[in-house]
Each structure stands twice: as structure tokens, then as C-alpha cells.
Amino acid sequence: MESTAVKHALSAQLMRGLLEVNVDDARIDPDELFGFAERRNPKRAFLFVSRVLGRHIPVRPAQMEAAFTKLAAQIPDDLPGPVLVIGMAETAVGLGAGVHRAYSATRSDAIYLVTTRHPVGDDIFTRFEEEHSHASAHLIHRPVDADIRDAMLQARSLILVDDEASTGKTFINLYEALMASGLSHIERVVTCVLTDWSEGAVQNRIAAPTDQVSLLQGSYRFIEDITAPLPEMPDVETVAAGEWLLSPEHDFGRLGVRHVDDTLAPGLQIKAGERVLVVGTGEFVWKPFLLAERLEQAGADVHFGSTTRSPIAIGHAIEHALSFPDNYGLGIPNFIYNVRPGQFDRVLICTETPAEAVPALLIDTLQAEVVVNE
């Protein structure tokens, strides 16, 4: 659908209160764009679950790519360069990469960097907080490559990508951390999200001229039931390298990139119409998405999904959940949502850690194959 200003009211009764939403403008039907869920998080009870992101709900790659393109098409074409595109861990790492790919098709001075909870070296450029999150701390590395590092430090425009903006506070925290760490040439800022509930908060709080790009704009109200018990949240706050060290040689954005090649499982063969689920793990989602896109274009019936450290209750948009140890060796629980055993003919779990780091419980439950980033 085209952008529409018709009001659209939605609501969800959660265990800890009532979430009411008003949609003011949308480029995709709201019911096709997102659903609701309840966080297992005392700090914030609700979650907007994207139906086009490929994180908590498996999605066809072509549908994801259409969302990337729609978002990138709204980014102003007069941004001064170099342009630094930043994707927010862990949920929007792939979304940011997709927006960067679509945007950089028309200009060569855009680089991509992701926030992370997995340090791959000692040179941290800055850190900031996503205060409502299950894992609030984010790191940003200083790029190792001199050309990319210079482009970052000389950037005149910022494009900040996340799945949704509820209050805008995370973007504000990120912008202030970047400024305090020496990103001193920024003239323009663009926030780029699938759903924007922030009501112009970023534009009102930062000094640089700011554009807010999204597929949907609206507002929400959460009427909390103060008598409802708070959930117990698993400890997923860890920000560390983990038992399995990550290779900078296979970087997809933590150290800054201009382009990422489709290099996973180059010889993988599929049957026409075969139902395939490609699973990214944690922050490692962009190369798995490129594999899923390739298999879809080759004729398979492909969906893309991801594991996550985000603890979410069953209900509303979350119909099924599997829990298992993380594959980074951090000792924290991970989850995959809305994927049932036997739902697909073939499941490919893609990892930037060695194959033996992927939990046997996950492999056995989904009868999966492991694809390693080599």
C-alpha cells in the first residue's frame, strides 16, 4: 500500500497491562508490518514484533529486501558525505546492512558499521546504553582499515538504523556518545526505522538537523497493571568476547565495511520448491541473509530467521519458542521464536563461531545443518 494518513487503532492486552497504539501514517499495512508481544523484562513490558525483519518471525528474503528498499528510498538524496550508516545490535544489524546496500547503490561514499555486544579487539571507539533493553550496553569499534576509519571520522552525515523507535532515547544516547568520542563533522542525521512511535523526539533533542524515516509512524500508550507480578529475566546482559574468539577477517560490519560478499556455502545445492529455513545467529545475520536470498532466487521456498538473546513470553505474535545455550561461549541463554520442529524440509544454521560451538540441542531439535563463516 502507498503511504496513508488514515488513523488505525490497535491494542493488545498483555499480562502486565494494556498496550494501545494509534497509527498515523503507514507505507505497509500495519497488520503486515508488526505484531505485539510481552517482554520477559521488568524494565519494559511490551515489544513490537516486526513481520518483515526476519528476527522473531521467519520471513521470505524478498519481503525483507522490499522493506530495505522502501526505507532507503526515503533517505534524503542531498546528505553531505561521507555517510556513516550504523545498524543497532542485535535486532537491526541485518536491517542496517540491507538499508546500507540499497542506499549505497546510488552513492559510493557510504560505509556501514554496527553496534555490538561482542568485542573483536581492544580499540573501542565509544559505548552507550539502550536503557530499556534486556542487554543495555552497546560497543562501537574504531575501524582497522585506514580508508574506512578515515571515512568514519570525517563523516558529515549519520544514518542510524533500528527496527523501531519507541521514545528515541537510544538514538539520542548513541548520537551523544559519538559526538563525545570525536565524531565532530556531523551536519545531518537520519533515523531510519520500520516503526516510529517516538513522535519527533530525536529531532527535538539533538543539535544536528534530523530527518526521521520509517515505514510507519504513530504513537502508543501503555496502561500498566501495577498489581501484576514482574517477570524473572534471564541474565543476558553480558558484553564480552566469549570462549570462541571472532575473526576480524570475516567482518560484516563491527569494524566497518563498504560491501559484504555472499560467501557462505557457495556450493550448496537445493531442490526447486524445497522448504528451507536459513537461521542467522545473534549478530551474525547479514551473510546468512545473502545465502537465503541466493537460495530463494535459485527456486527454493525460503524463509529467514535468527536466534536472539531477547527473552520474550509466549503469546500474541510469539507462538513458539526454543531455548538453548548461546554459541559464543558466553554462558547466556539464546532463543529462536516461531520455528517448530518439522516445519521446514531443511534448516541451515549459520554461524561465525566454529560448528562445535552451536548447541547440539538446537541442531537435534530442528534436524539442522550447520553453515560456518569461512
Coordinates of C-alpha atoms in Angstrom, one line a residue:
M1 CA 0.0 0.0 0.0
E2 CA 1.0 3.6 -0.5
S3 CA 1.5 6.0 2.4
T4 CA -1.8 6.8 4.1
A5 CA -2.7 9.2 6.8
V6 CA -5.8 7.3 7.8
K7 CA -5.9 6.6 11.5
H8 CA -5.6 3.0 12.6
A9 CA -6.1 1.9 16.2
L10 CA -4.7 -1.3 17.6
S11 CA -4.4 -2.7 21.1
A12 CA -3.1 -5.8 23.0
Q13 CA -3.9 -7.0 26.4
L14 CA -0.6 -8.1 28.0
M15 CA -0.1 -9.8 31.3
R16 CA 1.3 -6.5 32.8
G17 CA -1.1 -4.1 31.2
L18 CA -2.9 -2.8 28.1
L19 CA -0.9 -1.5 25.1
E20 CA -2.8 0.9 22.9
V21 CA -1.5 2.1 19.5
N22 CA -2.5 4.7 17.1
V23 CA -1.1 4.6 13.5
D24 CA -0.9 7.9 11.9
D25 CA 0.8 7.0 8.6
A26 CA 1.9 3.8 7.0
R27 CA 3.6 2.6 3.8
I28 CA 2.7 -1.1 4.6
D29 CA -0.5 -2.4 6.1
P30 CA 0.2 -2.2 9.9
D31 CA -1.0 -5.8 10.4
E32 CA 1.5 -7.0 7.8
L33 CA 4.3 -4.9 9.4
F34 CA 4.2 -5.7 13.1
G35 CA 2.5 -7.6 15.9
F36 CA 2.7 -7.4 19.7
A37 CA 4.5 -9.5 22.3
E38 CA 5.4 -9.3 26.0
R39 CA 9.0 -8.9 27.1
R40 CA 10.3 -11.0 30.0
N41 CA 11.9 -7.8 31.2
P42 CA 11.0 -5.8 34.3
K43 CA 12.1 -2.5 32.7
R44 CA 9.6 -2.6 29.8
A45 CA 6.7 -5.0 29.4
F46 CA 5.9 -4.7 25.7
L47 CA 7.5 -5.4 22.4
F48 CA 6.6 -4.5 18.8
V49 CA 7.5 -7.6 16.8
S50 CA 8.3 -7.0 13.1
R51 CA 6.8 -9.2 10.5
V52 CA 9.4 -8.1 7.8
L53 CA 12.6 -8.1 9.8
G54 CA 13.5 -11.9 9.9
R55 CA 14.3 -11.9 13.6
H56 CA 11.5 -13.1 15.8
I57 CA 9.2 -14.2 12.9
P58 CA 10.7 -16.1 9.8
V59 CA 10.3 -14.0 6.7
R60 CA 10.8 -14.6 3.0
P61 CA 14.0 -12.8 1.8
A62 CA 12.2 -11.0 -1.0
Q63 CA 9.9 -9.5 1.6
M64 CA 12.8 -8.3 3.7
E65 CA 14.5 -6.8 0.7
A66 CA 11.4 -4.9 -0.2
A67 CA 11.4 -3.3 3.3
F68 CA 15.1 -2.4 2.9
T69 CA 14.4 -0.7 -0.4
K70 CA 11.3 1.2 0.8
L71 CA 13.3 2.6 3.8
A72 CA 16.4 3.5 1.7
A73 CA 14.2 5.2 -0.9
Q74 CA 13.1 7.7 1.8
I75 CA 16.6 8.8 2.8
P76 CA 17.2 12.3 1.6
D77 CA 19.5 12.3 -1.5
D78 CA 21.3 15.5 -0.6
L79 CA 23.1 14.2 2.5
P80 CA 26.7 15.5 2.6
G81 CA 29.3 12.8 2.5
P82 CA 31.0 10.7 3.7
V83 CA 27.9 9.0 5.1
L84 CA 28.1 6.7 8.1
V85 CA 25.3 4.1 8.4
I86 CA 25.0 2.4 11.8
G87 CA 22.9 -0.6 12.5
M88 CA 21.8 -1.4 16.1
A89 CA 22.7 -4.7 17.7
E90 CA 21.4 -7.2 17.7
T91 CA 18.0 -6.8 16.2
A92 CA 18.8 -4.3 13.4
V93 CA 22.2 -5.5 12.3
G94 CA 20.7 -7.1 9.2
L95 CA 18.2 -4.3 8.6
G96 CA 21.0 -1.8 8.7
A97 CA 23.1 -3.8 6.2
G98 CA 20.1 -4.0 3.9
V99 CA 19.4 -0.3 4.1
H100 CA 23.1 0.4 3.5
R101 CA 23.2 -1.9 0.5
A102 CA 20.2 -0.2 -1.1
Y103 CA 21.3 3.3 -0.3
S104 CA 24.9 2.8 -1.3
A105 CA 23.8 1.6 -4.8
T106 CA 23.4 5.2 -5.7
R107 CA 26.5 6.7 -4.0
S108 CA 29.9 5.3 -3.1
D109 CA 30.7 7.3 0.0
A110 CA 28.6 5.4 2.5
I111 CA 30.2 3.0 4.9
Y112 CA 28.4 0.6 7.3
L113 CA 29.2 0.0 11.0
V114 CA 27.2 -2.0 13.6
T115 CA 27.0 -1.6 17.3
T116 CA 27.8 -4.9 19.1
R117 CA 27.9 -6.8 22.4
H118 CA 30.8 -8.9 21.0
P119 CA 34.2 -7.0 21.1
V120 CA 36.6 -8.2 18.3
G121 CA 39.6 -6.2 19.5
D122 CA 40.6 -3.6 22.1
D123 CA 40.1 -0.5 20.1
I124 CA 36.6 0.6 21.2
F125 CA 35.6 4.0 19.8
T126 CA 32.6 4.5 22.1
R127 CA 30.0 2.8 24.2
F128 CA 26.4 3.8 25.1
E129 CA 23.3 2.5 26.7
E130 CA 19.9 1.2 25.4
E131 CA 18.3 1.7 28.7
H132 CA 15.1 -0.3 28.3
S133 CA 16.8 -3.3 26.7
H134 CA 17.4 -6.8 28.0
A135 CA 21.1 -6.1 27.2
S136 CA 21.6 -2.4 27.6
A137 CA 25.3 -1.9 26.8
H138 CA 26.5 -1.3 23.2
L139 CA 30.0 -1.0 21.8
I140 CA 31.2 0.7 18.6
H141 CA 34.7 -0.3 17.4
R142 CA 37.1 2.0 15.7
P143 CA 37.6 0.6 12.1
V144 CA 41.0 -1.1 11.5
D145 CA 41.1 -0.3 7.8
A146 CA 42.6 3.2 7.3
D147 CA 40.3 4.1 4.4
I148 CA 37.1 3.1 6.3
R149 CA 38.4 4.7 9.6
D150 CA 39.0 8.0 7.8
A151 CA 35.5 7.9 6.3
M152 CA 34.0 7.3 9.7
L153 CA 36.0 10.1 11.4
Q154 CA 35.3 12.5 8.5
A155 CA 31.6 11.5 8.2
R156 CA 29.3 14.5 7.7
S157 CA 26.0 12.5 7.8
L158 CA 24.8 9.8 10.1
I159 CA 22.0 7.3 9.2
L160 CA 21.0 5.4 12.4
V161 CA 19.0 2.2 11.8
D162 CA 16.9 0.3 14.2
D163 CA 13.8 -1.9 14.0
E164 CA 11.7 0.6 15.9
A165 CA 11.9 3.8 17.8
S166 CA 9.7 4.0 20.9
T167 CA 11.0 7.0 22.7
G168 CA 14.0 7.9 20.6
K169 CA 16.2 7.8 23.7
T170 CA 18.6 5.1 22.3
F171 CA 19.3 7.2 19.2
I172 CA 19.9 10.2 21.4
N173 CA 22.3 8.3 23.6
L174 CA 24.2 7.0 20.5
Y175 CA 24.4 10.4 18.9
E176 CA 25.7 12.0 22.1
A177 CA 28.3 9.2 22.6
L178 CA 29.6 9.6 19.1
M179 CA 29.9 13.3 19.5
A180 CA 31.7 12.9 22.8
S181 CA 34.2 10.5 21.2
G182 CA 35.2 12.8 18.4
L183 CA 32.8 12.5 15.5
S184 CA 33.0 16.2 15.1
H185 CA 32.0 16.8 11.4
I186 CA 28.4 15.7 11.5
E187 CA 26.0 18.1 9.7
R188 CA 22.9 15.9 9.2
V189 CA 21.3 12.9 11.0
V190 CA 18.7 10.5 9.7
T191 CA 16.9 8.0 11.9
C192 CA 15.7 5.0 9.9
V193 CA 13.3 2.5 11.5
L194 CA 10.5 0.2 10.5
T195 CA 8.0 1.6 13.0
D196 CA 8.4 5.0 14.6
W197 CA 6.5 5.7 17.8
S198 CA 8.8 8.5 19.1
E199 CA 6.7 11.5 17.9
G200 CA 9.7 13.5 16.8
A201 CA 11.8 13.1 19.9
V202 CA 15.1 12.8 18.2
Q203 CA 14.6 15.9 16.1
N204 CA 13.7 17.8 19.3
R205 CA 16.7 16.6 21.3
I206 CA 19.9 16.7 19.2
A207 CA 21.7 19.7 17.7
A208 CA 22.1 18.5 14.1
P209 CA 19.3 18.8 11.6
T210 CA 17.4 15.5 11.6
D211 CA 15.1 13.5 9.3
Q212 CA 13.1 10.6 10.6
V213 CA 12.5 7.9 8.1
S214 CA 10.1 4.9 8.7
L215 CA 7.5 2.6 7.2
L216 CA 5.0 3.6 9.9
Q217 CA 4.5 6.5 12.2
G218 CA 2.3 6.5 15.2
S219 CA 2.0 6.7 19.0
Y220 CA 1.4 4.3 21.8
R221 CA 0.2 4.3 25.4
F222 CA 0.9 1.5 27.9
I223 CA -1.6 1.3 30.8
E224 CA 0.4 -0.7 33.3
D225 CA -1.3 -3.1 35.8
I226 CA 0.8 -2.2 38.9
T227 CA -0.5 -5.3 40.6
A228 CA 0.9 -7.7 38.0
P229 CA 4.0 -9.6 39.1
L230 CA 7.3 -8.7 37.4
P231 CA 8.9 -11.4 35.3
E232 CA 12.2 -13.0 36.0
M233 CA 14.5 -12.1 33.2
P234 CA 17.4 -14.4 32.3
D235 CA 20.8 -12.8 32.6
V236 CA 21.7 -11.9 29.0
E237 CA 23.5 -8.6 29.8
T238 CA 27.0 -9.9 29.0
V239 CA 29.2 -7.8 26.8
A240 CA 32.4 -9.9 26.2
A241 CA 34.3 -11.7 23.6
G242 CA 33.3 -15.2 24.8
E243 CA 35.0 -18.5 24.7
W244 CA 35.1 -18.6 20.9
L245 CA 37.1 -15.7 19.5
L246 CA 35.8 -13.9 16.4
S247 CA 37.9 -13.4 13.3
P248 CA 38.3 -9.8 12.1
E249 CA 39.0 -11.2 8.6
H250 CA 35.3 -12.2 8.3
D251 CA 33.9 -8.9 9.5
F252 CA 30.4 -7.9 8.3
G253 CA 30.3 -4.5 10.0
R254 CA 31.7 -4.5 13.5
L255 CA 34.9 -3.0 12.1
G256 CA 33.2 -1.1 9.3
V257 CA 32.6 -2.2 5.7
R258 CA 31.7 -0.8 2.3
H259 CA 30.4 -4.0 1.0
V260 CA 29.9 -7.6 2.2
D261 CA 30.2 -10.5 -0.3
D262 CA 27.9 -13.5 -0.4
T263 CA 30.4 -16.2 0.6
L264 CA 28.5 -18.7 2.8
A265 CA 28.3 -22.2 1.4
P266 CA 28.9 -21.3 -2.2
G267 CA 28.3 -24.9 -3.4
L268 CA 25.1 -25.5 -1.5
Q269 CA 22.5 -27.2 -3.7
I270 CA 18.7 -27.1 -3.2
K271 CA 15.7 -28.6 -4.9
A272 CA 13.1 -26.4 -6.6
G273 CA 10.3 -25.7 -4.1
E274 CA 12.3 -27.1 -1.2
R275 CA 11.1 -25.5 2.1
V276 CA 14.3 -24.1 3.6
L277 CA 14.8 -22.1 6.7
V278 CA 18.1 -20.1 6.9
V279 CA 18.9 -19.1 10.5
G280 CA 21.3 -16.3 11.5
T281 CA 22.8 -16.5 14.9
G282 CA 22.8 -13.4 17.2
E283 CA 24.5 -10.6 15.4
F284 CA 25.6 -12.8 12.5
V285 CA 22.7 -12.3 10.2
W286 CA 23.7 -10.4 7.0
K287 CA 25.8 -13.1 5.4
P288 CA 23.1 -15.7 6.2
F289 CA 20.5 -13.4 4.7
L290 CA 22.6 -13.2 1.5
L291 CA 22.6 -17.0 1.4
A292 CA 18.9 -17.1 1.9
E293 CA 18.4 -14.6 -0.9
R294 CA 20.6 -16.6 -3.2
L295 CA 18.6 -19.9 -2.4
E296 CA 15.3 -18.1 -2.9
Q297 CA 16.4 -16.8 -6.3
A298 CA 17.5 -20.3 -7.2
G299 CA 14.0 -21.6 -6.7
A300 CA 13.7 -22.8 -3.1
D301 CA 10.8 -21.8 -0.8
V302 CA 13.0 -19.9 1.7
H303 CA 12.3 -18.2 5.0
F304 CA 14.9 -16.4 7.0
G305 CA 15.0 -16.2 10.8
S306 CA 17.5 -15.6 13.6
T307 CA 18.4 -16.7 17.1
T308 CA 18.4 -13.9 19.7
R309 CA 19.3 -13.3 23.3
S310 CA 15.9 -11.4 23.7
P311 CA 13.7 -13.1 26.3
I312 CA 10.0 -12.9 25.2
A313 CA 6.9 -14.6 26.6
I314 CA 4.7 -16.9 24.6
G315 CA 1.6 -15.1 23.3
H316 CA 0.3 -12.7 20.6
A317 CA 2.9 -12.7 17.8
I318 CA 5.1 -15.3 19.6
E319 CA 3.6 -18.7 19.1
H320 CA 6.5 -20.9 19.8
A321 CA 9.9 -20.7 21.5
L322 CA 13.0 -22.8 21.8
S323 CA 15.7 -22.0 24.4
F324 CA 19.3 -23.2 24.2
P325 CA 22.9 -22.0 25.2
D326 CA 24.5 -19.3 23.2
N327 CA 27.1 -20.3 20.5
Y328 CA 29.6 -17.6 21.5
G329 CA 30.6 -19.4 24.8
L330 CA 29.2 -16.6 27.0
G331 CA 27.1 -18.9 29.1
I332 CA 23.8 -17.0 28.4
P333 CA 20.5 -18.3 27.1
N334 CA 19.5 -17.8 23.5
F335 CA 16.1 -18.3 21.8
I336 CA 14.5 -18.9 18.5
Y337 CA 10.9 -17.9 18.0
N338 CA 8.1 -19.2 15.8
V339 CA 10.1 -22.1 14.4
R340 CA 8.6 -25.5 15.1
P341 CA 10.5 -28.9 14.5
G342 CA 9.5 -30.4 11.2
Q343 CA 8.1 -27.1 9.8
F344 CA 10.8 -27.0 7.1
D345 CA 12.3 -29.6 4.8
R346 CA 15.8 -28.2 5.6
V347 CA 17.2 -25.9 8.3
L348 CA 20.5 -24.2 7.8
I349 CA 22.0 -22.7 11.0
C350 CA 24.7 -20.2 10.0
T351 CA 27.4 -19.2 12.5
E352 CA 30.5 -17.1 12.8
T353 CA 31.8 -19.4 15.5
P354 CA 33.1 -23.0 14.9
A355 CA 30.5 -25.6 14.2
E356 CA 31.1 -27.3 17.5
A357 CA 30.0 -24.1 19.3
V358 CA 26.5 -24.4 18.0
P359 CA 24.4 -26.2 20.7
A360 CA 23.6 -29.8 19.9
L361 CA 20.2 -29.2 21.4
L362 CA 19.3 -26.7 18.7
I363 CA 20.8 -28.8 15.9
D364 CA 19.0 -32.0 17.0
T365 CA 15.6 -30.3 17.7
L366 CA 15.5 -28.8 14.3
Q367 CA 17.4 -31.6 12.5
A368 CA 19.6 -28.8 11.2
E369 CA 22.8 -28.4 9.2
V370 CA 25.5 -26.0 10.3
V371 CA 27.0 -23.5 7.9
V372 CA 30.2 -21.9 9.1
N373 CA 31.5 -18.5 8.0
E374 CA 34.9 -19.4 6.5

